[in-house]
Tab-separated table of C-alpha atoms (C1' of nucleotides) in Angstrom:
chain	number	residue	atom	x	y	z
A	168	UNK	CA	-6.426	-30.248	-15.017
A	169	UNK	CA	-9.058	-27.445	-15.124
A	170	UNK	CA	-11.451	-27.490	-17.063
A	171	UNK	CA	-12.355	-28.894	-20.191
A	172	UNK	CA	-12.657	-26.309	-23.329
A	173	UNK	CA	-16.264	-25.422	-24.261
A	174	UNK	CA	-18.107	-26.896	-26.295
A	175	UNK	CA	-21.741	-25.711	-26.429
A	176	UNK	CA	-23.256	-22.855	-27.885
A	177	UNK	CA	-25.812	-21.690	-25.308
A	178	UNK	CA	-28.010	-18.957	-25.757
A	179	UNK	CA	-26.334	-16.909	-22.438
A	180	UNK	CA	-23.039	-17.678	-24.146
A	181	UNK	CA	-23.985	-16.046	-26.872
A	182	UNK	CA	-25.762	-13.081	-25.151
A	183	UNK	CA	-22.680	-12.336	-22.847
A	184	UNK	CA	-20.575	-12.090	-26.263
A	185	UNK	CA	-23.162	-9.751	-28.002
A	186	UNK	CA	-23.196	-7.699	-24.826
A	187	UNK	CA	-19.326	-7.256	-24.664
A	188	UNK	CA	-19.036	-6.630	-28.516
A	189	UNK	CA	-21.768	-3.685	-28.236
A	190	UNK	CA	-19.998	-1.947	-25.597
A	191	UNK	CA	-16.722	-0.324	-26.115
A	192	UNK	CA	-17.259	1.494	-22.697
A	193	UNK	CA	-15.335	-1.260	-21.472
A	194	UNK	CA	-17.626	-2.605	-19.112
A	195	UNK	CA	-17.336	-4.389	-15.538
A	196	UNK	CA	-19.180	-7.847	-15.329
A	197	UNK	CA	-22.150	-6.175	-13.537
A	198	UNK	CA	-22.711	-3.891	-16.421
A	199	UNK	CA	-22.433	-7.128	-18.919
A	200	UNK	CA	-24.606	-8.920	-16.729
A	201	UNK	CA	-27.379	-5.926	-16.371
A	202	UNK	CA	-27.591	-5.824	-20.195
A	203	UNK	CA	-27.862	-9.754	-21.080
A	204	UNK	CA	-30.462	-9.893	-17.944
A	205	UNK	CA	-32.664	-7.789	-20.204
A	206	UNK	CA	-33.374	-10.311	-22.768
A	207	UNK	CA	-32.469	-13.521	-20.397
A	208	UNK	CA	-34.129	-12.314	-16.927
A	209	UNK	CA	-33.104	-15.455	-15.557
A	210	UNK	CA	-29.626	-15.740	-15.958
A	211	UNK	CA	-27.510	-15.346	-13.248
A	212	UNK	CA	-24.261	-12.987	-12.249
A	213	UNK	CA	-22.252	-16.472	-11.963
A	214	UNK	CA	-22.995	-17.465	-15.137
A	215	UNK	CA	-22.085	-14.260	-17.040
A	216	UNK	CA	-18.876	-14.598	-14.799
A	217	UNK	CA	-18.426	-18.382	-16.286
A	218	UNK	CA	-18.897	-17.103	-19.925
A	219	UNK	CA	-16.733	-14.033	-19.684
A	220	UNK	CA	-13.863	-16.154	-18.759
A	221	UNK	CA	-15.007	-19.078	-21.474
A	222	UNK	CA	-14.819	-15.574	-24.115
A	223	UNK	CA	-11.837	-15.198	-22.796
A	224	UNK	CA	-10.319	-18.226	-22.847
A	225	UNK	CA	-11.668	-18.401	-26.027
A	226	UNK	CA	-9.365	-15.003	-27.311
A	227	UNK	CA	-12.725	-13.693	-28.285
A	228	UNK	CA	-12.533	-10.545	-25.870
A	229	UNK	CA	-10.113	-9.415	-23.489
A	230	UNK	CA	-9.689	-8.894	-19.625
A	231	UNK	CA	-8.414	-5.008	-18.351
A	232	UNK	CA	-7.358	-4.565	-15.557
A	233	UNK	CA	-7.290	-0.831	-14.315
A	234	UNK	CA	-8.013	0.830	-11.107
A	235	UNK	CA	-10.816	0.336	-9.383
A	236	UNK	CA	-13.593	-1.587	-8.981
A	237	UNK	CA	-12.652	-4.339	-10.794
A	238	UNK	CA	-12.075	-6.600	-14.320
A	239	UNK	CA	-13.221	-4.754	-17.155
A	240	UNK	CA	-13.820	-6.069	-20.580
A	241	UNK	CA	-12.683	-5.196	-24.156
A	242	UNK	CA	-14.383	-6.689	-27.212
A	243	UNK	CA	-11.199	-5.272	-29.110
A	244	UNK	CA	-8.921	-7.960	-29.482
A	245	UNK	CA	-6.590	-6.151	-32.123
A	246	UNK	CA	-3.479	-4.757	-30.920
A	247	UNK	CA	-4.002	-1.583	-29.074
A	248	UNK	CA	-3.783	0.873	-25.834
A	249	UNK	CA	-5.812	2.633	-23.229
A	250	UNK	CA	-6.216	5.867	-22.151
A	251	UNK	CA	-8.202	5.781	-18.907
A	252	UNK	CA	-9.635	9.347	-17.469
A	253	UNK	CA	-8.965	9.862	-13.669
A	254	UNK	CA	-11.820	12.158	-13.207
A	255	UNK	CA	-14.667	10.512	-14.922
A	256	UNK	CA	-12.983	6.806	-15.057
A	257	UNK	CA	-13.741	6.614	-18.805
A	258	UNK	CA	-11.512	4.337	-21.080
A	259	UNK	CA	-10.795	5.545	-24.332
A	260	UNK	CA	-9.263	2.749	-26.812
A	261	UNK	CA	-6.043	4.490	-28.429
A	262	UNK	CA	-5.085	3.180	-31.775
A	263	UNK	CA	-4.052	6.494	-33.750
A	264	UNK	CA	-0.764	6.782	-33.332
A	265	UNK	CA	0.487	3.045	-33.180
A	266	UNK	CA	3.456	4.324	-35.491
A	267	UNK	CA	4.219	6.906	-32.858
A	268	UNK	CA	4.792	4.154	-29.868
A	269	UNK	CA	7.923	1.843	-31.125
A	270	UNK	CA	8.646	-0.696	-28.427
A	271	UNK	CA	11.572	-2.248	-28.901
A	272	UNK	CA	11.519	-5.579	-27.515
A	273	UNK	CA	14.541	-7.537	-28.835
A	274	UNK	CA	16.623	-6.482	-25.818
A	275	UNK	CA	14.449	-8.155	-23.534
A	276	UNK	CA	14.766	-11.361	-25.936
A	277	UNK	CA	18.412	-11.251	-25.601
A	278	UNK	CA	17.904	-11.229	-21.715
A	279	UNK	CA	16.140	-15.013	-21.791
A	280	UNK	CA	12.683	-13.137	-21.981
A	281	UNK	CA	10.100	-14.728	-23.917
A	282	UNK	CA	7.291	-12.242	-25.124
A	283	UNK	CA	4.019	-12.911	-25.096
A	284	UNK	CA	2.172	-9.519	-25.212
A	285	UNK	CA	2.597	-6.084	-24.451
A	286	UNK	CA	-0.024	-3.428	-22.417
A	287	UNK	CA	0.094	0.569	-22.724
A	288	UNK	CA	-2.505	2.279	-20.589
A	289	UNK	CA	-2.035	6.318	-20.260
A	290	UNK	CA	-3.523	7.869	-17.370
A	291	UNK	CA	-4.613	11.559	-17.128
A	292	UNK	CA	-8.147	13.311	-17.896
A	293	UNK	CA	-10.030	12.558	-21.146
A	294	UNK	CA	-10.848	15.599	-23.184
A	295	UNK	CA	-14.200	16.349	-21.990
A	296	UNK	CA	-13.200	16.230	-17.989
A	297	UNK	CA	-10.062	18.706	-19.207
A	298	UNK	CA	-12.381	21.718	-20.308
A	299	UNK	CA	-15.036	21.049	-17.482
A	300	UNK	CA	-12.235	20.807	-15.293
A	301	UNK	CA	-11.245	24.541	-16.703
A	302	UNK	CA	-14.093	25.782	-16.495
A	303	UNK	CA	-15.416	24.628	-13.524
A	304	UNK	CA	-12.951	24.258	-11.151
A	305	UNK	CA	-10.566	27.259	-10.399
A	306	UNK	CA	-7.602	25.572	-8.752
A	307	UNK	CA	-7.296	29.440	-6.856
A	308	UNK	CA	-9.399	32.250	-6.407
A	309	UNK	CA	-10.318	33.778	-9.895
A	310	UNK	CA	-7.748	36.967	-9.952
A	311	UNK	CA	-9.659	40.085	-10.410
A	312	UNK	CA	-8.724	42.449	-12.331
A	313	UNK	CA	-7.570	45.692	-11.097
B	46	UNK	CA	-13.632	15.217	1.792
B	47	UNK	CA	-11.772	12.387	2.379
B	48	UNK	CA	-8.942	12.585	4.970
B	49	UNK	CA	-6.565	14.735	6.489
B	50	UNK	CA	-2.939	14.581	5.560
B	51	UNK	CA	-1.059	12.104	7.537
B	52	UNK	CA	1.553	13.213	10.101
B	53	UNK	CA	2.094	11.313	12.765
B	54	UNK	CA	4.846	8.910	12.559
B	55	UNK	CA	3.812	5.519	14.068
B	56	UNK	CA	5.719	2.371	14.272
B	57	UNK	CA	3.100	1.280	12.364
B	58	UNK	CA	3.579	3.013	9.437
B	59	UNK	CA	7.303	2.704	9.526
B	60	UNK	CA	7.136	-0.893	9.685
B	61	UNK	CA	4.933	-1.454	6.455
B	62	UNK	CA	7.154	1.403	4.539
B	63	UNK	CA	10.373	-0.360	5.308
B	64	UNK	CA	8.478	-3.985	4.191
B	65	UNK	CA	7.714	-2.548	1.008
B	66	UNK	CA	11.226	-0.964	0.342
B	67	UNK	CA	12.820	-4.108	1.624
B	68	UNK	CA	10.761	-6.008	-1.312
B	69	UNK	CA	11.453	-6.021	-4.873
B	70	UNK	CA	8.779	-8.733	-5.855
B	71	UNK	CA	6.097	-6.181	-6.377
B	72	UNK	CA	4.713	-8.107	-2.895
B	73	UNK	CA	0.356	-8.395	-1.961
B	74	UNK	CA	-0.996	-6.823	0.732
B	75	UNK	CA	-1.093	-10.128	2.252
B	76	UNK	CA	2.389	-10.526	2.536
B	77	UNK	CA	3.363	-6.922	3.578
B	78	UNK	CA	1.397	-7.985	6.617
B	79	UNK	CA	3.134	-11.169	7.204
B	80	UNK	CA	6.605	-9.335	7.090
B	81	UNK	CA	5.610	-6.634	9.615
B	82	UNK	CA	3.248	-8.824	11.777
B	83	UNK	CA	6.835	-10.950	12.629
B	84	UNK	CA	8.456	-7.371	14.096
B	85	UNK	CA	4.686	-6.205	15.363
B	86	UNK	CA	2.571	-9.280	16.544
B	87	UNK	CA	-0.621	-6.879	16.991
B	88	UNK	CA	-0.893	-4.867	13.754
B	89	UNK	CA	-4.334	-5.887	11.948
B	90	UNK	CA	-4.056	-6.385	7.819
B	91	UNK	CA	-6.767	-3.209	8.163
B	92	UNK	CA	-4.244	-0.901	9.829
B	93	UNK	CA	-1.824	-2.186	6.614
B	94	UNK	CA	-4.350	-1.088	4.183
B	95	UNK	CA	-4.678	1.812	5.431
B	96	UNK	CA	-0.902	2.618	6.058
B	97	UNK	CA	-0.642	1.356	2.269
B	98	UNK	CA	-2.779	3.705	1.171
B	99	UNK	CA	-1.456	6.400	2.486
B	100	UNK	CA	2.328	5.883	1.728
B	101	UNK	CA	0.497	5.600	-1.797
B	102	UNK	CA	-0.811	8.828	-1.172
B	103	UNK	CA	2.286	10.432	0.072
B	104	UNK	CA	3.980	9.207	-3.138
B	105	UNK	CA	6.265	6.872	-1.193
B	106	UNK	CA	5.162	3.312	-3.017
B	107	UNK	CA	3.471	2.309	-5.924
B	108	UNK	CA	0.011	0.547	-6.596
B	109	UNK	CA	0.785	-2.493	-9.207
B	110	UNK	CA	-2.789	-3.491	-10.504
B	111	UNK	CA	-1.996	-6.990	-12.160
B	112	UNK	CA	-3.976	-10.378	-13.213
B	113	UNK	CA	-5.173	-12.027	-10.232
B	114	UNK	CA	-5.355	-12.127	-6.590
B	115	UNK	CA	-5.185	-8.325	-6.038
B	116	UNK	CA	-3.029	-5.266	-5.562
B	117	UNK	CA	0.893	-5.431	-5.849
B	118	UNK	CA	2.658	-2.597	-4.113
B	119	UNK	CA	5.749	-1.331	-6.234
B	120	UNK	CA	8.862	0.401	-3.808
B	121	UNK	CA	9.709	1.654	-6.924
B	122	UNK	CA	8.993	5.166	-7.620
B	123	UNK	CA	10.958	6.259	-10.397
B	124	UNK	CA	9.506	5.645	-14.074
B	125	UNK	CA	9.628	2.536	-15.194
B	126	UNK	CA	8.153	-0.685	-16.621
B	127	UNK	CA	6.868	-4.357	-15.753
B	128	UNK	CA	7.633	-7.445	-16.904
B	129	UNK	CA	4.748	-10.446	-15.851
B	130	UNK	CA	5.654	-13.830	-15.824
B	131	UNK	CA	2.835	-15.809	-16.960
B	132	UNK	CA	3.988	-19.220	-15.933
B	133	UNK	CA	5.393	-18.667	-11.832
B	134	UNK	CA	3.798	-14.911	-11.496
B	135	UNK	CA	6.690	-13.419	-10.689
B	136	UNK	CA	6.927	-9.161	-11.837
B	137	UNK	CA	10.381	-7.829	-12.760
B	138	UNK	CA	11.726	-4.168	-13.071
B	139	UNK	CA	12.274	-3.219	-16.399
B	140	UNK	CA	14.401	-0.405	-16.828
B	141	UNK	CA	17.508	-1.046	-18.840
B	142	UNK	CA	15.689	-0.207	-22.088
B	143	UNK	CA	14.165	2.811	-21.443
B	144	UNK	CA	16.084	4.313	-24.348
B	145	UNK	CA	13.992	1.825	-26.476
B	146	UNK	CA	10.562	2.776	-25.506
B	147	UNK	CA	9.947	5.685	-26.936
B	148	UNK	CA	6.168	7.013	-26.978
B	149	UNK	CA	5.380	9.834	-28.246
B	150	UNK	CA	2.667	11.303	-26.374
B	151	UNK	CA	2.322	14.653	-28.303
B	152	UNK	CA	-0.511	13.590	-30.463
B	153	UNK	CA	-2.857	12.677	-27.559
B	154	UNK	CA	-2.657	15.849	-26.131
B	155	UNK	CA	-3.362	17.754	-29.565
B	156	UNK	CA	-6.754	15.766	-29.465
B	157	UNK	CA	-7.385	17.090	-26.015
B	158	UNK	CA	-6.320	14.705	-23.682
B	159	UNK	CA	-4.175	15.908	-20.622
B	160	UNK	CA	-1.331	12.801	-19.804
B	161	UNK	CA	-0.654	12.244	-16.904
B	162	UNK	CA	1.284	9.083	-16.270
B	163	UNK	CA	1.702	6.129	-18.582
B	164	UNK	CA	2.604	2.390	-17.471
B	165	UNK	CA	3.872	-0.185	-19.729
B	166	UNK	CA	3.280	-3.899	-18.879
B	167	UNK	CA	4.796	-7.173	-20.840
B	168	UNK	CA	3.796	-10.440	-20.540
B	169	UNK	CA	5.374	-13.176	-21.255
B	170	UNK	CA	7.885	-15.885	-19.294
B	171	UNK	CA	10.783	-15.184	-17.556
B	172	UNK	CA	14.316	-16.597	-18.479
B	173	UNK	CA	14.409	-19.029	-15.991
B	174	UNK	CA	10.662	-20.459	-16.605
B	175	UNK	CA	11.440	-19.762	-20.515
B	176	UNK	CA	14.095	-22.649	-19.977
B	177	UNK	CA	12.647	-24.747	-17.241
B	178	UNK	CA	9.920	-24.921	-20.036
B	179	UNK	CA	11.978	-26.061	-22.781
B	180	UNK	CA	13.319	-28.663	-20.448
B	181	UNK	CA	10.372	-30.445	-18.996
B	182	UNK	CA	7.474	-30.066	-21.008
B	183	UNK	CA	8.049	-30.800	-25.013
B	184	UNK	CA	4.769	-29.708	-27.070
B	185	UNK	CA	4.969	-32.559	-29.309
B	186	UNK	CA	7.259	-36.255	-28.661
B	187	UNK	CA	10.764	-36.246	-29.050
B	188	UNK	CA	11.354	-37.125	-33.097
B	189	UNK	CA	12.776	-40.520	-33.497
B	190	UNK	CA	16.660	-40.876	-35.136
B	191	UNK	CA	15.776	-42.841	-38.327
C	261	DT	C1'	-28.666	-40.639	-23.391
C	262	DT	C1'	-24.632	-37.749	-21.784
C	263	DG	C1'	-22.523	-34.939	-19.864
C	264	DC	C1'	-21.432	-30.169	-20.177
C	265	DT	C1'	-23.844	-25.887	-18.981
C	266	DT	C1'	-26.890	-23.178	-15.676
C	267	DG	C1'	-29.186	-21.115	-11.451
C	268	DC	C1'	-29.320	-20.372	-7.339
C	269	DA	C1'	-27.032	-20.236	-2.778
C	270	DA	C1'	-23.336	-19.998	-0.368
C	271	DA	C1'	-18.390	-19.671	0.311
C	272	DT	C1'	-14.037	-17.100	-0.767
C	273	DT	C1'	-10.719	-13.604	-1.606
C	274	DT	C1'	-9.501	-9.107	-1.067
C	275	DT	C1'	-10.398	-4.726	0.414
C	276	DT	C1'	-13.068	-1.302	3.535
C	277	DT	C1'	-15.138	0.363	7.786
C	278	DG	C1'	-17.161	1.804	12.472
C	279	DC	C1'	-16.048	2.389	17.082
C	280	DA	C1'	-13.734	2.783	21.305
C	281	DA	C1'	-9.109	2.181	22.899
C	282	DA	C1'	-3.679	3.583	22.335
C	283	DA	C1'	-0.648	6.453	20.553
C	284	DA	C1'	0.994	10.309	18.860
C	285	DC	C1'	2.103	15.022	19.431
D	64	DG	C1'	-5.234	17.318	26.368
D	65	DT	C1'	-6.583	16.754	22.144
D	66	DT	C1'	-6.234	14.563	17.668
D	67	DT	C1'	-4.814	10.298	14.613
D	68	DT	C1'	-3.956	5.677	14.271
D	69	DT	C1'	-4.904	0.957	15.772
D	70	DG	C1'	-7.061	-3.216	16.388
D	71	DC	C1'	-10.844	-6.081	16.281
D	72	DA	C1'	-14.956	-7.208	14.254
D	73	DA	C1'	-17.814	-7.372	11.224
D	74	DA	C1'	-19.120	-5.294	6.505
D	75	DA	C1'	-18.918	-4.725	1.399
D	76	DA	C1'	-17.383	-5.123	-2.809
D	77	DA	C1'	-16.386	-8.454	-6.749
D	78	DT	C1'	-15.052	-13.364	-7.672
D	79	DT	C1'	-15.979	-18.584	-7.069
D	80	DT	C1'	-17.910	-22.621	-6.383
D	81	DG	C1'	-20.904	-27.067	-5.276
D	82	DC	C1'	-24.574	-28.935	-6.599
D	83	DA	C1'	-29.131	-30.790	-8.626
D	84	DA	C1'	-31.876	-29.553	-12.238
D	85	DG	C1'	-31.692	-28.137	-17.199
D	86	DC	C1'	-30.465	-27.838	-21.939
D	87	DA	C1'	-27.165	-28.791	-26.138
D	88	DA	C1'	-25.325	-32.145	-28.946
DNA sequence: TTGCTTGCAAATTTTTTGCAAAAAC
DNA sequence: GTTTTTGCAAAAAATTTGCAAGCAA
């Protein structure tokens, strides 16, 4: 078997949990480490990883796998989706439009699939990047007025 | 800037492309390498990665980022979703029920987001695993008939 | 005391890069 | 002939693991 359920409440675990909870930018493990390290200067990155795993296993936080540099962590455990900005890399939670996302999973069940969770990610540009782009990156030379 | 557009048709590129096209199991880079290596024994893994990137950039194949060991590659470039079996790890393409997945992205646009793509992944158990589990893993002792 | 958890360093895994030689055009 | 692509080996980046010592229960 893999590992026993976590039993002990340690300062490291607590701090890792708080760090993730206090950060809705979907941080990477290394960012969690930086935050926790300020309070527990002797903590190691390995411990941060171990505690992140424990918290995910317990269902207290979630893992997010998107493009790029590795796993991100999400304190939001309720059902929601994500928007990934391809320009600046930020990830926003999307709750708002739950009503507009009607996904009928019953057809899968009819084919023998057992659905546990699902996961919708939108890629594009966040409002900030979209407007910045419009201003700063003309895709062709501005038309000269005659 | 990053790199010039690919221009040359090499045996390595061709074989990598064919290997991905011939494999709808969403293989990892290493599996592509194993396949191509049979035909081009001198090819290196680095070349496989480079060619996979080129093909993704050209839009001829897609990258899939799910749990686990790294990126997977997908020869299917039309709009579709994925089912990931949490037990055996297989990934199935889902086309069937496109009509049942109505995602209204207009509300995002109203908030200034620019949508490029979106991406739906369902997690659960595939039919094979679901039935195997029912047979081989009773979650509690079978009720004894009185 | 017991045995889960930590810190450290080393190991793994996955992917990328530098560079000279080979191949494509 | 020129420029891109390859193979190799080494580097990087991200994550995991072994183990003795530390700490919670």
